[in-house]
Coordinates of C-alpha atoms and ligand atoms in Angstrom, one line a residue:
Chain X
M1 CA 11.2 -22.1 -15.7
K2 CA 12.5 -18.5 -16.1
I3 CA 11.7 -15.9 -13.2
L4 CA 12.1 -12.1 -13.4
V5 CA 12.2 -10.2 -10.1
C6 CA 11.8 -6.5 -10.2
V7 CA 13.9 -4.6 -7.6
K8 CA 13.8 -0.9 -6.8
Q9 CA 16.4 1.1 -5.1
V10 CA 14.9 3.4 -2.3
Y11 CA 16.3 5.6 0.3
D12 CA 16.7 4.1 3.9
S13 CA 15.0 6.8 5.7
P14 CA 12.8 9.8 4.7
E15 CA 14.8 11.7 7.3
T16 CA 17.7 12.3 5.0
L17 CA 15.4 14.0 2.4
V18 CA 15.7 17.7 1.7
F19 CA 12.7 19.7 0.7
D20 CA 13.2 23.2 -0.9
E21 CA 9.8 24.8 -0.5
S22 CA 10.9 27.6 -2.9
T23 CA 11.3 25.2 -5.9
G24 CA 9.0 22.4 -4.7
Q25 CA 11.9 19.9 -5.3
V26 CA 12.8 17.0 -3.0
T27 CA 16.6 15.9 -3.0
F28 CA 18.5 13.5 -1.2
G29 CA 20.7 14.9 1.5
P30 CA 24.5 14.1 2.1
H31 CA 23.6 11.3 4.4
T32 CA 21.2 9.4 2.3
V33 CA 21.6 5.6 2.2
F34 CA 20.2 3.6 -0.5
R35 CA 18.9 0.0 -0.1
M36 CA 16.5 -2.4 -1.9
N37 CA 12.8 -1.7 -1.5
R38 CA 11.6 -4.1 1.3
Y39 CA 8.8 -5.6 -0.5
D40 CA 11.1 -6.4 -3.3
E41 CA 13.4 -8.4 -0.8
Y42 CA 10.3 -10.5 -0.2
A43 CA 9.9 -11.1 -3.8
L44 CA 13.3 -11.9 -4.6
E45 CA 13.4 -14.5 -1.6
E46 CA 10.0 -16.1 -2.9
A47 CA 11.9 -16.5 -6.4
L48 CA 14.9 -18.1 -4.7
R49 CA 12.5 -20.5 -2.7
I50 CA 10.8 -21.6 -6.1
R51 CA 14.2 -22.2 -7.6
E52 CA 14.9 -24.4 -4.7
R53 CA 11.5 -26.3 -4.9
L54 CA 11.7 -26.9 -8.7
G55 CA 15.2 -27.0 -9.5
G56 CA 16.6 -25.6 -12.6
A57 CA 14.8 -22.3 -12.6
V58 CA 16.8 -19.3 -13.6
I59 CA 16.3 -15.9 -11.8
D60 CA 17.0 -12.5 -13.5
A61 CA 16.7 -9.6 -11.4
I62 CA 16.0 -6.2 -13.0
S63 CA 16.1 -2.6 -11.9
V64 CA 15.3 0.7 -13.6
G65 CA 17.3 3.6 -12.4
P66 CA 20.5 5.8 -12.4
A67 CA 24.0 4.5 -11.9
R68 CA 23.7 3.9 -8.2
A69 CA 20.7 1.4 -8.6
A70 CA 23.5 -0.9 -10.0
K71 CA 24.3 -1.7 -6.4
T72 CA 20.8 -3.0 -5.5
I73 CA 21.0 -5.4 -8.6
R74 CA 24.5 -6.6 -7.3
R75 CA 22.7 -7.0 -4.0
A76 CA 20.2 -9.3 -5.7
M77 CA 22.7 -11.3 -7.2
E78 CA 24.6 -11.5 -3.7
L79 CA 21.3 -13.0 -2.5
G80 CA 21.3 -15.6 -5.3
A81 CA 20.0 -14.0 -8.5
D82 CA 21.7 -15.7 -11.6
H83 CA 21.7 -12.6 -13.8
G84 CA 21.3 -8.8 -13.2
I85 CA 19.7 -6.3 -15.8
H86 CA 20.1 -2.6 -15.5
V87 CA 17.9 -0.2 -17.3
Q88 CA 20.0 2.9 -16.9
T89 CA 18.0 6.1 -16.7
G90 CA 21.0 8.3 -16.7
D91 CA 20.2 11.7 -14.8
I92 CA 16.6 10.7 -14.4
D93 CA 16.5 9.7 -10.8
S94 CA 13.1 7.9 -10.4
P95 CA 10.9 7.7 -13.4
G96 CA 7.4 7.1 -12.5
A97 CA 5.4 3.9 -12.2
F98 CA 4.2 4.2 -15.7
E99 CA 7.7 4.6 -17.5
R100 CA 9.0 2.0 -15.0
A101 CA 6.7 -0.5 -16.1
H102 CA 7.0 0.0 -19.8
L103 CA 10.8 -0.1 -19.8
I104 CA 10.9 -3.3 -17.6
A105 CA 8.3 -4.7 -20.3
A106 CA 10.5 -3.6 -23.1
A107 CA 13.5 -5.3 -21.6
A108 CA 11.7 -8.4 -20.6
R109 CA 9.9 -8.9 -23.9
G110 CA 10.9 -12.0 -25.9
R111 CA 12.8 -13.5 -23.1
G112 CA 10.2 -15.8 -22.0
Y113 CA 9.7 -15.3 -18.6
D114 CA 7.2 -17.7 -17.1
L115 CA 6.7 -15.8 -13.8
V116 CA 7.6 -12.0 -13.0
L117 CA 7.8 -11.1 -9.2
A118 CA 7.7 -7.6 -7.7
G119 CA 6.9 -6.1 -4.4
V120 CA 3.5 -5.0 -3.8
M121 CA 4.5 -1.3 -3.4
A122 CA 7.7 0.8 -3.4
E123 CA 8.3 2.6 0.0
D124 CA 9.3 5.9 -1.5
D125 CA 6.5 6.7 -4.2
M126 CA 3.7 4.3 -2.6
E127 CA 1.9 3.8 -6.0
S128 CA 1.6 0.0 -6.0
Q129 CA 1.3 0.1 -9.9
V130 CA 4.5 -1.4 -11.5
G131 CA 3.5 -5.0 -11.2
P132 CA 0.0 -4.7 -12.4
L133 CA 0.9 -2.2 -15.1
L134 CA 3.7 -4.6 -16.2
A135 CA 1.3 -7.4 -16.5
A136 CA -1.1 -5.4 -18.5
V137 CA 1.7 -4.3 -21.0
L138 CA 3.2 -7.8 -21.4
E139 CA -0.6 -9.4 -21.5
Y140 CA 0.3 -11.5 -18.7
G141 CA -2.1 -12.4 -15.8
C142 CA -1.6 -10.9 -12.4
A143 CA -2.4 -11.2 -8.7
T144 CA -1.4 -8.4 -6.3
G145 CA -0.8 -8.6 -2.5
V146 CA 0.4 -12.3 -2.6
I147 CA 1.0 -13.9 0.6
F148 CA 1.1 -17.6 -0.6
E149 CA 2.2 -19.1 -3.8
E150 CA 2.6 -22.8 -5.1
I151 CA 3.3 -23.7 -8.6
S152 CA 0.8 -26.5 -9.7
G153 CA -0.5 -28.2 -12.8
N154 CA 3.0 -29.4 -14.1
G155 CA 4.3 -25.9 -14.1
R156 CA 1.7 -24.5 -16.0
E157 CA -0.2 -22.6 -13.2
I158 CA 0.1 -21.2 -10.0
A159 CA -2.0 -21.2 -6.9
V160 CA -2.0 -18.0 -4.8
E161 CA -3.5 -16.3 -1.9
R162 CA -3.9 -12.7 -1.9
E163 CA -3.9 -10.6 1.3
V164 CA -6.9 -8.4 1.6
E165 CA -8.6 -5.9 4.2
G166 CA -8.6 -7.4 7.8
G167 CA -6.1 -10.1 6.8
S168 CA -8.7 -12.3 5.0
R169 CA -7.2 -14.1 1.8
E170 CA -8.6 -14.5 -1.7
C171 CA -7.6 -17.6 -3.2
L172 CA -7.2 -18.1 -6.9
T173 CA -5.4 -20.0 -9.6
L174 CA -3.6 -18.3 -12.5
A175 CA -2.3 -19.6 -15.6
L176 CA 1.5 -19.1 -16.3
P177 CA 3.0 -16.9 -17.4
C178 CA 1.9 -14.1 -14.9
V179 CA 3.0 -11.4 -12.5
L180 CA 2.7 -11.5 -8.9
T181 CA 3.3 -8.5 -6.5
I182 CA 4.4 -9.9 -3.4
Q183 CA 3.3 -8.9 0.2
S184 CA 5.7 -8.6 3.3
G185 CA 5.8 -11.7 5.5
I186 CA 5.3 -14.3 2.8
N187 CA 8.7 -15.5 4.0
T188 CA 11.8 -14.5 5.8
P189 CA 14.3 -13.0 3.5
R190 CA 17.7 -14.6 4.0
Y191 CA 21.3 -13.3 4.3
P192 CA 23.6 -13.5 1.4
A193 CA 25.8 -16.7 1.0
L194 CA 29.6 -16.0 0.6
S195 CA 29.8 -18.2 -2.5
H196 CA 27.1 -15.8 -4.1
V197 CA 28.8 -12.7 -2.9
L198 CA 32.0 -13.7 -4.6
R199 CA 30.0 -14.9 -8.0
A200 CA 28.1 -11.6 -7.9
R201 CA 31.4 -9.4 -7.4
S202 CA 32.8 -11.2 -10.7
S203 CA 29.7 -11.2 -12.8
E204 CA 29.0 -8.6 -15.1
L205 CA 25.5 -6.7 -15.1
E206 CA 23.6 -6.5 -18.4
C207 CA 23.2 -2.7 -19.0
I208 CA 20.5 -1.3 -21.3
A209 CA 20.1 2.4 -22.0
A210 CA 16.4 3.4 -21.3
S211 CA 16.6 6.0 -24.1
S212 CA 17.4 2.9 -26.5
L213 CA 13.9 1.2 -25.5
A214 CA 10.7 2.3 -27.4
V215 CA 8.1 3.5 -24.7
P216 CA 5.1 5.6 -24.8
P217 CA 5.2 9.2 -23.5
P218 CA 4.5 9.6 -19.9
A219 CA 0.9 9.6 -18.8
Q220 CA 1.2 12.1 -16.1
S221 CA 3.2 14.8 -15.0
L222 CA 4.4 16.2 -11.5
V223 CA 2.8 19.6 -10.9
R224 CA 4.7 20.2 -7.7
I225 CA 5.6 18.4 -4.3
L226 CA 3.7 19.9 -1.3
P227 CA 4.5 19.6 2.3
P228 CA 2.0 17.2 4.1
A229 CA -1.6 18.2 4.8
Q230 CA -2.2 19.5 8.1
G231 CA -3.5 16.9 10.0
R232 CA -5.0 17.2 13.6
K233 CA -3.6 20.1 15.6
G234 CA -2.2 17.6 18.1
E235 CA 0.0 18.8 20.9
I236 CA 3.8 18.3 20.9
I237 CA 4.7 17.8 24.6
E238 CA 7.7 20.1 25.3
G239 CA 10.4 20.2 28.0
T240 CA 13.0 17.8 29.5
A241 CA 12.4 14.3 29.2
V242 CA 11.4 13.9 32.9
E243 CA 8.9 17.1 32.3
K244 CA 7.3 15.3 29.3
A245 CA 6.8 12.0 31.3
D246 CA 5.3 13.9 34.1
K247 CA 3.1 16.0 31.7
L248 CA 2.0 13.2 29.9
I249 CA 1.1 11.2 33.3
H250 CA -0.9 14.4 34.4
I251 CA -2.8 14.3 30.9
L252 CA -3.7 10.7 31.3
R253 CA -4.8 11.0 34.8
E254 CA -6.9 14.0 33.9
H255 CA -8.6 11.7 31.4
S256 CA -9.0 8.9 34.0
L257 CA -6.9 6.8 31.6
L258 CA -4.0 6.0 34.1
P259 CA -4.9 4.7 37.4
R260 CA -2.9 5.5 40.6
Q261 CA -0.2 2.8 40.9
G262 CA -0.1 0.6 44.0
A263 CA -3.5 1.3 45.0
Chain Z
M1 CA -13.5 18.4 -14.8
S2 CA -15.2 17.8 -18.0
G3 CA -16.3 14.5 -19.8
R4 CA -17.9 11.6 -18.5
F5 CA -17.2 10.5 -14.7
F6 CA -17.8 6.7 -13.5
I7 CA -17.7 5.3 -10.0
I8 CA -17.0 1.8 -9.8
A9 CA -18.8 0.4 -6.7
L10 CA -17.0 -2.8 -5.3
H11 CA -19.1 -5.2 -3.4
E12 CA -18.3 -8.3 -1.3
G13 CA -20.9 -11.1 0.1
G14 CA -23.8 -9.2 -1.5
R15 CA -22.9 -5.8 0.1
I16 CA -21.6 -2.6 -1.6
Q17 CA -18.4 -1.5 0.1
E18 CA -18.6 1.3 2.3
E19 CA -15.8 3.2 0.4
T20 CA -18.4 3.7 -2.4
W21 CA -20.1 6.6 -0.8
E22 CA -16.7 8.4 -0.3
L23 CA -16.2 8.1 -3.8
V24 CA -19.5 10.0 -4.6
S25 CA -17.9 12.9 -2.4
F26 CA -14.8 12.5 -4.4
A27 CA -16.7 13.0 -7.7
R28 CA -18.5 16.2 -6.4
R29 CA -15.0 17.5 -5.2
C30 CA -13.7 17.0 -8.7
G31 CA -16.7 19.1 -9.9
A32 CA -18.0 15.9 -12.0
A33 CA -21.6 16.7 -13.5
G34 CA -23.8 13.6 -13.0
P35 CA -21.3 11.0 -12.3
V36 CA -22.4 7.4 -13.3
M37 CA -22.3 4.6 -10.7
M38 CA -21.0 1.3 -12.2
V39 CA -21.2 -2.2 -10.7
L40 CA -20.2 -5.6 -12.0
S41 CA -21.6 -8.8 -10.8
D42 CA -23.4 -11.9 -12.2
E43 CA -27.0 -11.9 -13.5
G44 CA -28.4 -13.1 -10.2
S45 CA -27.5 -10.2 -8.1
I46 CA -26.8 -7.3 -10.6
E47 CA -30.4 -5.6 -10.3
R48 CA -30.3 -5.8 -6.5
L49 CA -26.8 -4.1 -6.3
A50 CA -27.6 -1.6 -9.1
G51 CA -31.0 -0.9 -7.3
E52 CA -29.3 -0.1 -4.0
L53 CA -26.8 2.2 -5.7
A54 CA -29.7 4.1 -7.6
H55 CA -31.6 4.6 -4.2
R56 CA -28.8 5.6 -2.1
T57 CA -27.1 8.2 -4.3
G58 CA -29.8 9.2 -6.7
L59 CA -27.2 9.0 -9.6
D60 CA -27.8 6.8 -12.8
V61 CA -26.2 3.2 -12.7
V62 CA -24.8 1.0 -15.1
G63 CA -24.8 -2.7 -14.0
L64 CA -22.5 -5.0 -16.0
A65 CA -23.8 -8.5 -15.8
G66 CA -22.0 -11.8 -16.7
S67 CA -21.7 -15.5 -14.9
H68 CA -17.9 -14.7 -15.1
L69 CA -18.5 -11.7 -12.8
R70 CA -19.8 -14.0 -9.8
E71 CA -16.7 -13.8 -7.9
Y72 CA -14.1 -10.9 -8.1
S73 CA -11.0 -11.5 -10.2
A74 CA -9.0 -8.7 -11.7
E75 CA -9.2 -10.4 -15.0
A76 CA -13.0 -10.7 -14.9
Y77 CA -13.0 -6.8 -14.4
I78 CA -10.5 -6.0 -16.9
R79 CA -12.2 -8.0 -19.6
T80 CA -15.5 -6.6 -19.0
L81 CA -14.6 -2.9 -18.6
V82 CA -12.2 -2.5 -21.3
P83 CA -14.6 -3.5 -24.1
F84 CA -17.2 -1.2 -22.1
F85 CA -15.1 2.0 -22.7
R86 CA -13.8 1.1 -26.0
D87 CA -16.7 3.0 -27.6
A88 CA -15.2 6.3 -26.3
S89 CA -13.0 8.2 -28.7
E90 CA -9.3 8.8 -28.1
E91 CA -9.9 12.5 -27.3
E92 CA -12.8 12.0 -25.1
E93 CA -12.6 12.8 -21.5
V94 CA -13.3 10.0 -19.0
H95 CA -12.6 9.8 -15.4
I96 CA -13.0 6.4 -13.6
A97 CA -12.8 6.1 -9.8
A98 CA -12.5 3.2 -7.5
A99 CA -11.5 2.8 -3.8
H100 CA -8.0 2.2 -3.0
T101 CA -8.5 -1.2 -1.4
S102 CA -6.8 -4.5 -2.1
R103 CA -9.1 -5.1 -5.0
G104 CA -9.1 -1.5 -6.5
I105 CA -5.4 -1.4 -6.4
D106 CA -5.5 -4.9 -8.2
F107 CA -7.5 -4.1 -11.3
V108 CA -7.3 -0.3 -11.8
P109 CA -3.7 -0.2 -13.0
Q110 CA -4.3 -3.1 -15.5
L111 CA -7.5 -1.3 -16.6
S112 CA -5.6 1.9 -17.2
I113 CA -3.4 0.0 -19.8
G114 CA -6.2 -1.6 -21.5
I115 CA -8.0 2.0 -22.3
D116 CA -4.8 3.9 -22.8
A117 CA -5.5 5.9 -19.5
C118 CA -3.3 7.6 -16.9
C119 CA -3.6 5.9 -13.6
I120 CA -3.2 7.7 -10.3
T121 CA -3.2 5.8 -7.1
A122 CA -4.0 6.5 -3.6
V123 CA -5.5 10.1 -4.2
E124 CA -6.4 12.0 -1.1
D125 CA -7.3 15.5 -2.3
V126 CA -8.2 17.2 -5.4
G127 CA -6.3 20.4 -7.0
E128 CA -7.0 22.6 -10.1
G129 CA -7.4 19.9 -12.8
S130 CA -5.1 17.7 -10.7
F131 CA -4.7 15.0 -7.9
I132 CA -2.8 15.0 -4.6
R133 CA -1.4 11.9 -3.1
S134 CA 1.3 11.3 -0.5
L135 CA 4.9 10.2 -0.9
H136 CA 7.8 9.1 1.1
H137 CA 6.0 7.7 4.1
G138 CA 3.5 10.5 4.2
R139 CA 6.1 13.2 4.5
F140 CA 5.4 15.0 1.3
R141 CA 2.6 15.2 -1.1
A142 CA 2.6 15.2 -4.9
E143 CA 0.3 17.2 -7.0
V144 CA -0.1 15.3 -10.3
R145 CA -1.9 16.0 -13.7
A146 CA -2.8 13.5 -16.1
D147 CA -1.4 13.9 -19.5
R148 CA -4.1 11.5 -21.1
A149 CA -7.8 12.2 -21.8
K150 CA -8.8 9.1 -19.8
V151 CA -7.8 8.8 -16.2
V152 CA -8.3 6.0 -13.7
I153 CA -8.0 6.8 -10.1
T154 CA -7.9 4.9 -6.8
V155 CA -9.2 7.0 -3.9
L156 CA -7.6 6.6 -0.4
P157 CA -10.3 5.3 2.1
G158 CA -11.1 8.0 4.7
A159 CA -9.8 10.8 2.6
F160 CA -13.4 12.2 1.5
A161 CA -16.2 12.1 4.2
P162 CA -19.0 9.8 2.8
E163 CA -21.6 12.1 1.1
D164 CA -24.9 12.8 2.9
I165 CA -27.1 12.2 0.0
E166 CA -30.7 13.2 0.0
P167 CA -32.3 10.0 -1.2
G168 CA -34.5 12.0 -3.6
K169 CA -35.4 10.4 -6.8
P170 CA -33.4 7.2 -7.5
G171 CA -31.3 7.1 -10.4
R172 CA -31.9 5.4 -13.8
I173 CA -30.7 1.9 -14.1
R174 CA -29.2 0.3 -17.3
I175 CA -28.1 -3.3 -17.0
V176 CA -25.6 -4.3 -19.8
P177 CA -24.9 -8.0 -20.3
A178 CA -21.1 -8.4 -20.5
G179 CA -21.2 -11.7 -22.4
D180 CA -19.9 -14.7 -20.9
I181 CA -16.2 -14.6 -21.0
S182 CA -14.2 -17.5 -20.0
L183 CA -11.5 -16.6 -17.8
S184 CA -7.9 -18.2 -17.3
T185 CA -8.2 -17.2 -13.6
R186 CA -10.1 -19.6 -11.4
S187 CA -11.4 -18.1 -7.9
R188 CA -11.2 -20.5 -5.2
G189 CA -13.0 -18.5 -2.7
T190 CA -11.8 -16.6 0.4
R191 CA -10.1 -17.5 3.9
A192 CA -11.1 -16.0 7.0
P193 CA -8.3 -14.0 8.7
V194 CA -6.0 -16.3 10.9
H195 CA -4.9 -13.7 12.9
A196 CA -8.1 -12.1 14.5
N197 CA -7.5 -11.1 18.1
M198 CA -10.4 -10.5 20.4
G199 CA -8.1 -9.3 23.3
L200 CA -7.0 -6.5 21.2
T201 CA -10.3 -5.5 20.0
R202 CA -11.6 -5.4 23.7
A203 CA -8.7 -3.8 25.2
E204 CA -9.3 -0.2 26.6
V205 CA -5.5 0.6 26.4
I206 CA -3.3 -0.4 23.6
V207 CA 0.4 -0.2 23.9
S208 CA 1.7 -0.5 20.3
A209 CA 5.2 -0.8 19.0
G210 CA 6.6 0.0 15.4
R211 CA 10.0 -0.8 14.0
G212 CA 11.6 2.1 16.2
L213 CA 11.3 -0.8 18.8
G214 CA 14.6 -1.9 17.6
G215 CA 14.3 -5.6 18.4
S216 CA 12.6 -8.4 20.3
E217 CA 14.7 -7.7 23.3
N218 CA 12.8 -4.4 23.7
I219 CA 9.4 -6.2 24.1
R220 CA 9.8 -6.0 27.8
L221 CA 9.6 -2.1 27.7
L222 CA 6.1 -2.4 26.1
T223 CA 5.0 -5.1 28.7
M224 CA 6.4 -2.7 31.5
L225 CA 4.3 0.3 30.0
S226 CA 1.1 -1.9 29.5
S227 CA 1.2 -3.2 33.1
L228 CA 0.3 0.3 34.4
F229 CA -3.0 0.2 32.8
P230 CA -5.7 -2.5 33.3
K231 CA -7.3 -4.0 30.4
S232 CA -4.5 -3.1 28.2
A233 CA -3.1 -5.2 25.3
L234 CA 0.1 -5.2 23.1
G235 CA -0.3 -3.9 19.4
A236 CA 2.2 -3.8 16.7
T237 CA 2.7 -2.7 13.2
R238 CA 3.1 -5.0 10.0
A239 CA 7.0 -4.3 10.3
V240 CA 7.1 -5.5 13.9
C241 CA 5.2 -8.6 13.0
D242 CA 7.3 -9.2 9.7
Q243 CA 10.5 -9.3 11.8
G244 CA 8.9 -11.8 14.1
W245 CA 9.3 -9.6 17.2
L246 CA 5.6 -10.2 17.8
D247 CA 3.2 -12.5 16.2
Y248 CA 0.8 -11.5 13.6
S249 CA -2.1 -11.6 15.9
H250 CA -1.0 -8.2 17.4
Q251 CA -0.9 -6.6 13.9
I252 CA -3.1 -3.5 13.6
G253 CA -4.1 -1.9 10.4
S254 CA -5.8 -2.5 7.1
T255 CA -4.4 -5.9 6.7
G256 CA -4.7 -6.6 10.5
N257 CA -7.0 -5.9 13.4
T258 CA -8.9 -2.7 13.5
V259 CA -9.2 -1.2 17.1
S260 CA -10.4 1.7 18.8
P261 CA -9.4 1.6 22.2
R262 CA -9.9 4.8 24.8
L263 CA -6.0 5.0 24.8
Y264 CA -3.6 4.3 21.8
L265 CA 0.2 4.5 22.7
A266 CA 2.1 4.5 19.4
C267 CA 5.9 3.8 20.0
G268 CA 8.3 4.0 17.2
I269 CA 5.5 3.9 14.7
S270 CA 5.9 6.3 11.5
G271 CA 2.2 6.4 10.9
A272 CA 1.8 4.8 7.5
I273 CA -1.8 5.0 6.1
Q274 CA -2.2 1.2 6.3
H275 CA -1.3 1.3 9.9
L276 CA -3.6 4.4 10.5
A277 CA -6.6 2.5 9.0
G278 CA -6.7 0.3 11.9
M279 CA -6.4 2.6 14.7
R280 CA -7.6 6.2 13.6
N281 CA -10.7 6.0 15.7
S282 CA -8.8 5.4 19.0
G283 CA -10.3 7.8 21.7
M284 CA -6.7 9.3 22.6
I285 CA -3.6 9.0 20.5
V286 CA -0.4 9.4 22.2
A287 CA 2.9 9.1 19.9
I288 CA 6.5 8.7 21.0
N289 CA 8.9 8.9 18.2
T290 CA 12.5 10.3 17.8
D291 CA 11.7 11.9 14.2
P292 CA 9.8 15.2 14.9
H293 CA 8.5 15.1 11.2
A294 CA 7.0 11.6 11.5
A295 CA 3.5 11.4 9.9
I296 CA 2.0 9.9 13.1
F297 CA 2.2 13.2 14.8
R298 CA -0.3 14.5 12.6
T299 CA -2.8 11.9 13.6
A300 CA -1.9 11.8 17.6
H301 CA -3.4 14.0 20.1
Y302 CA -0.4 14.2 22.0
G303 CA 3.2 13.9 20.7
I304 CA 6.5 13.2 22.4
V305 CA 9.8 13.5 20.7
E306 CA 12.1 11.0 22.4
D307 CA 14.0 7.8 22.2
L308 CA 11.5 5.1 23.3
T309 CA 14.3 3.1 24.7
T310 CA 15.0 5.6 27.1
F311 CA 11.7 7.6 27.5
I312 CA 9.4 4.3 28.2
P313 CA 11.7 3.4 31.5
L314 CA 11.5 6.9 32.5
L315 CA 7.8 7.1 31.9
V316 CA 7.3 4.0 33.9
D317 CA 9.5 4.9 36.7
R318 CA 7.9 8.4 37.2
C319 CA 4.6 6.9 37.3
L320 CA 5.5 4.6 40.0
K321 CA 7.2 7.2 42.0
R322 CA 4.1 9.4 41.9
G323 CA 2.0 6.6 43.0
Ligands
FAD1 C1 -0.9 -3.6 1.1 C2 -0.3 -3.4 2.3 C3 -0.8 -3.6 3.4 C4 -0.4 -3.1 4.8 N1 -1.0 -3.3 6.0 C5 -0.6 -3.0 7.1 C6 -1.2 -2.9 8.3 O1 -2.2 -3.8 8.4 N2 -0.6 -2.7 9.4 C7 0.5 -1.9 9.5 O2 1.0 -1.4 10.6 N3 1.3 -1.8 8.3 C8 0.7 -2.1 7.2 N4 1.4 -2.1 5.8 C9 2.9 -1.5 6.1 C10 3.1 0.0 6.2 O3 2.8 0.5 4.9 C11 4.2 0.5 6.8 O4 5.3 -0.1 6.1 C12 4.3 0.1 8.2 O5 3.2 0.3 8.9 C13 5.4 0.8 8.9 O6 5.8 0.4 10.1 P1 6.6 1.1 11.1 O7 5.7 2.5 11.4 O8 6.6 0.2 12.6 O9 8.1 1.2 10.6 P2 8.7 2.5 9.9 O10 7.7 3.0 8.8 O11 10.0 2.1 9.6 O12 8.7 3.5 11.2 C14 9.6 3.4 12.3 C15 9.5 4.7 13.1 O13 10.2 4.5 14.4 C16 11.0 5.8 14.7 N5 12.0 5.4 15.6 C17 13.2 4.8 15.3 N6 13.7 4.6 16.4 C18 13.1 5.1 17.4 C19 13.3 5.1 18.8 N7 14.5 4.6 19.4 N8 12.3 5.6 19.4 C20 11.3 6.3 18.9 N9 11.2 6.0 17.7 C21 12.0 5.4 16.8 C22 11.2 6.2 13.2 O14 11.4 7.8 13.3 C23 10.0 5.9 12.5 O15 9.1 6.9 12.4 C24 0.9 -2.3 4.7 C25 1.5 -2.2 3.5 C26 0.9 -2.7 2.2 C27 1.7 -2.4 1.0

């Protein structure tokens, strides 16, 4: 069994992003820390568990991104992936889901993956598209939001449960090969083992220039970045911490939401 | 927007999903002339579903029918929809909208590849020939424009108020047999949620924690705060449950419980749309967060920019002191 796990590098906290309203550009501030997209951590962990269950499976981790994305691929190897593939985008910081999916498909084609796993969503762009787009490009079956999986039928199919609104689960069986996008909570991601860390340090990443892969032109373009829509005009309670606490208590009492204590 | 405009109505257990009526508003906002409703189901139920759409919206309806559509699967939808749109020429402008729900986001991106369309997800507003969606935990929005003649869109639930439609004259219905396609996906039905929590849905006050709680050792802060209120319960974001700080029965949001208490105290919660989906209708929302730009402050009635680990003990203390 050959498994491909798609891992994306994202910034750790949106607080470190800098927005220039005059240019409509968002850039990373000097304190930005990058890490693996959390949903991809669950996807990788699920791949590791499949390998433990089946024995003999090989796990490749792939990421599309600039030079710094190599760190996230190494992280995947430290956690236990056998092989790392970096589709290098040079100066292009974050290509959209459409380009990303086509680049991964171009790199994956012909390698005979039985199963492709990705996170259900990237925390930065929040498009939830790479997995299902990739499936359609590769002409693989696909299930999104997977919260349970079990390979069955002598390794020819996979039973999955998709999490839907309200926490209900849709149960279905797909033929392999297929793409699954993994929902958080399907497992508890492990910490790296020392042996894997050492091996990851000494192994080479396979690097592919994005420009060497044939992919269709982008399907959409960014007009501009906007500040968030003005939501409810809520009141920010100002003052010292004590004043804020007292004001809040007063507001809650006025609305009969907080009874007098000890009464 | 010119060209044809289709709205895909999703249904579950014989009922059209509520988000469908919001899609009609979305189509109007796009300036679509005579959008067409579209529904996919088996022969036994297609006429009734199409009839309901035609009556409630007054719009024309295309019903695609086949036994492979008895139960939802992305494969069934794509293999029905791709051939349907194949008659459209490459240059013809076509917009197709579905709700950004677990099913919408499942089949829509795959459909886009099948018909060489641009796919834009979680759209929450409309620009000049463009669409607007949130990025980066709701901190910014992106205005994007399609570079293909065909565009498929998922529309964020709650972003467009459902259209008040004058029943008027029902639209025309066209049922199109979609053939009987044999699928490689087998549906095995739906399992009920394992984490439904009546205590949470009945509570008048919910003290709810996000990742900002920092660790399970701080659960006692929540318990302390909630003990000030009778009929209160503890809620949580998915992130908190994924960490195991509270179990999933406390999860509030699109894939958890939906609540509308009189008071919702959001502590260390960023305000992701999936969380808001489960608590937006609370009577009063108070948010405590260290980040003044957190999206939750745009939903909250009152916001407090403080570290919850110091502010909650202070709040409890002031409350007890003042009696
Ligand atoms: C398909 C799908 C379904 C989902 N369903 C749900 C769902 O049902 N429910 C749900 O909740 N989520 C759901 N999510 C996840 C959702 O997208 C968010 O990831 C999640 O809600 C974030 O949780 P959070 O606010 O606790 O964490 P974060 O987004 O990490 O926010 C933590 C916040 O705490 C603040 N903070 C940090 N330290 C402190 C401190 N000391 N004091 C005060 N504030 C502090 C930070 O400023 C930040 O705003 C779903 C996601 C997907 C893709």
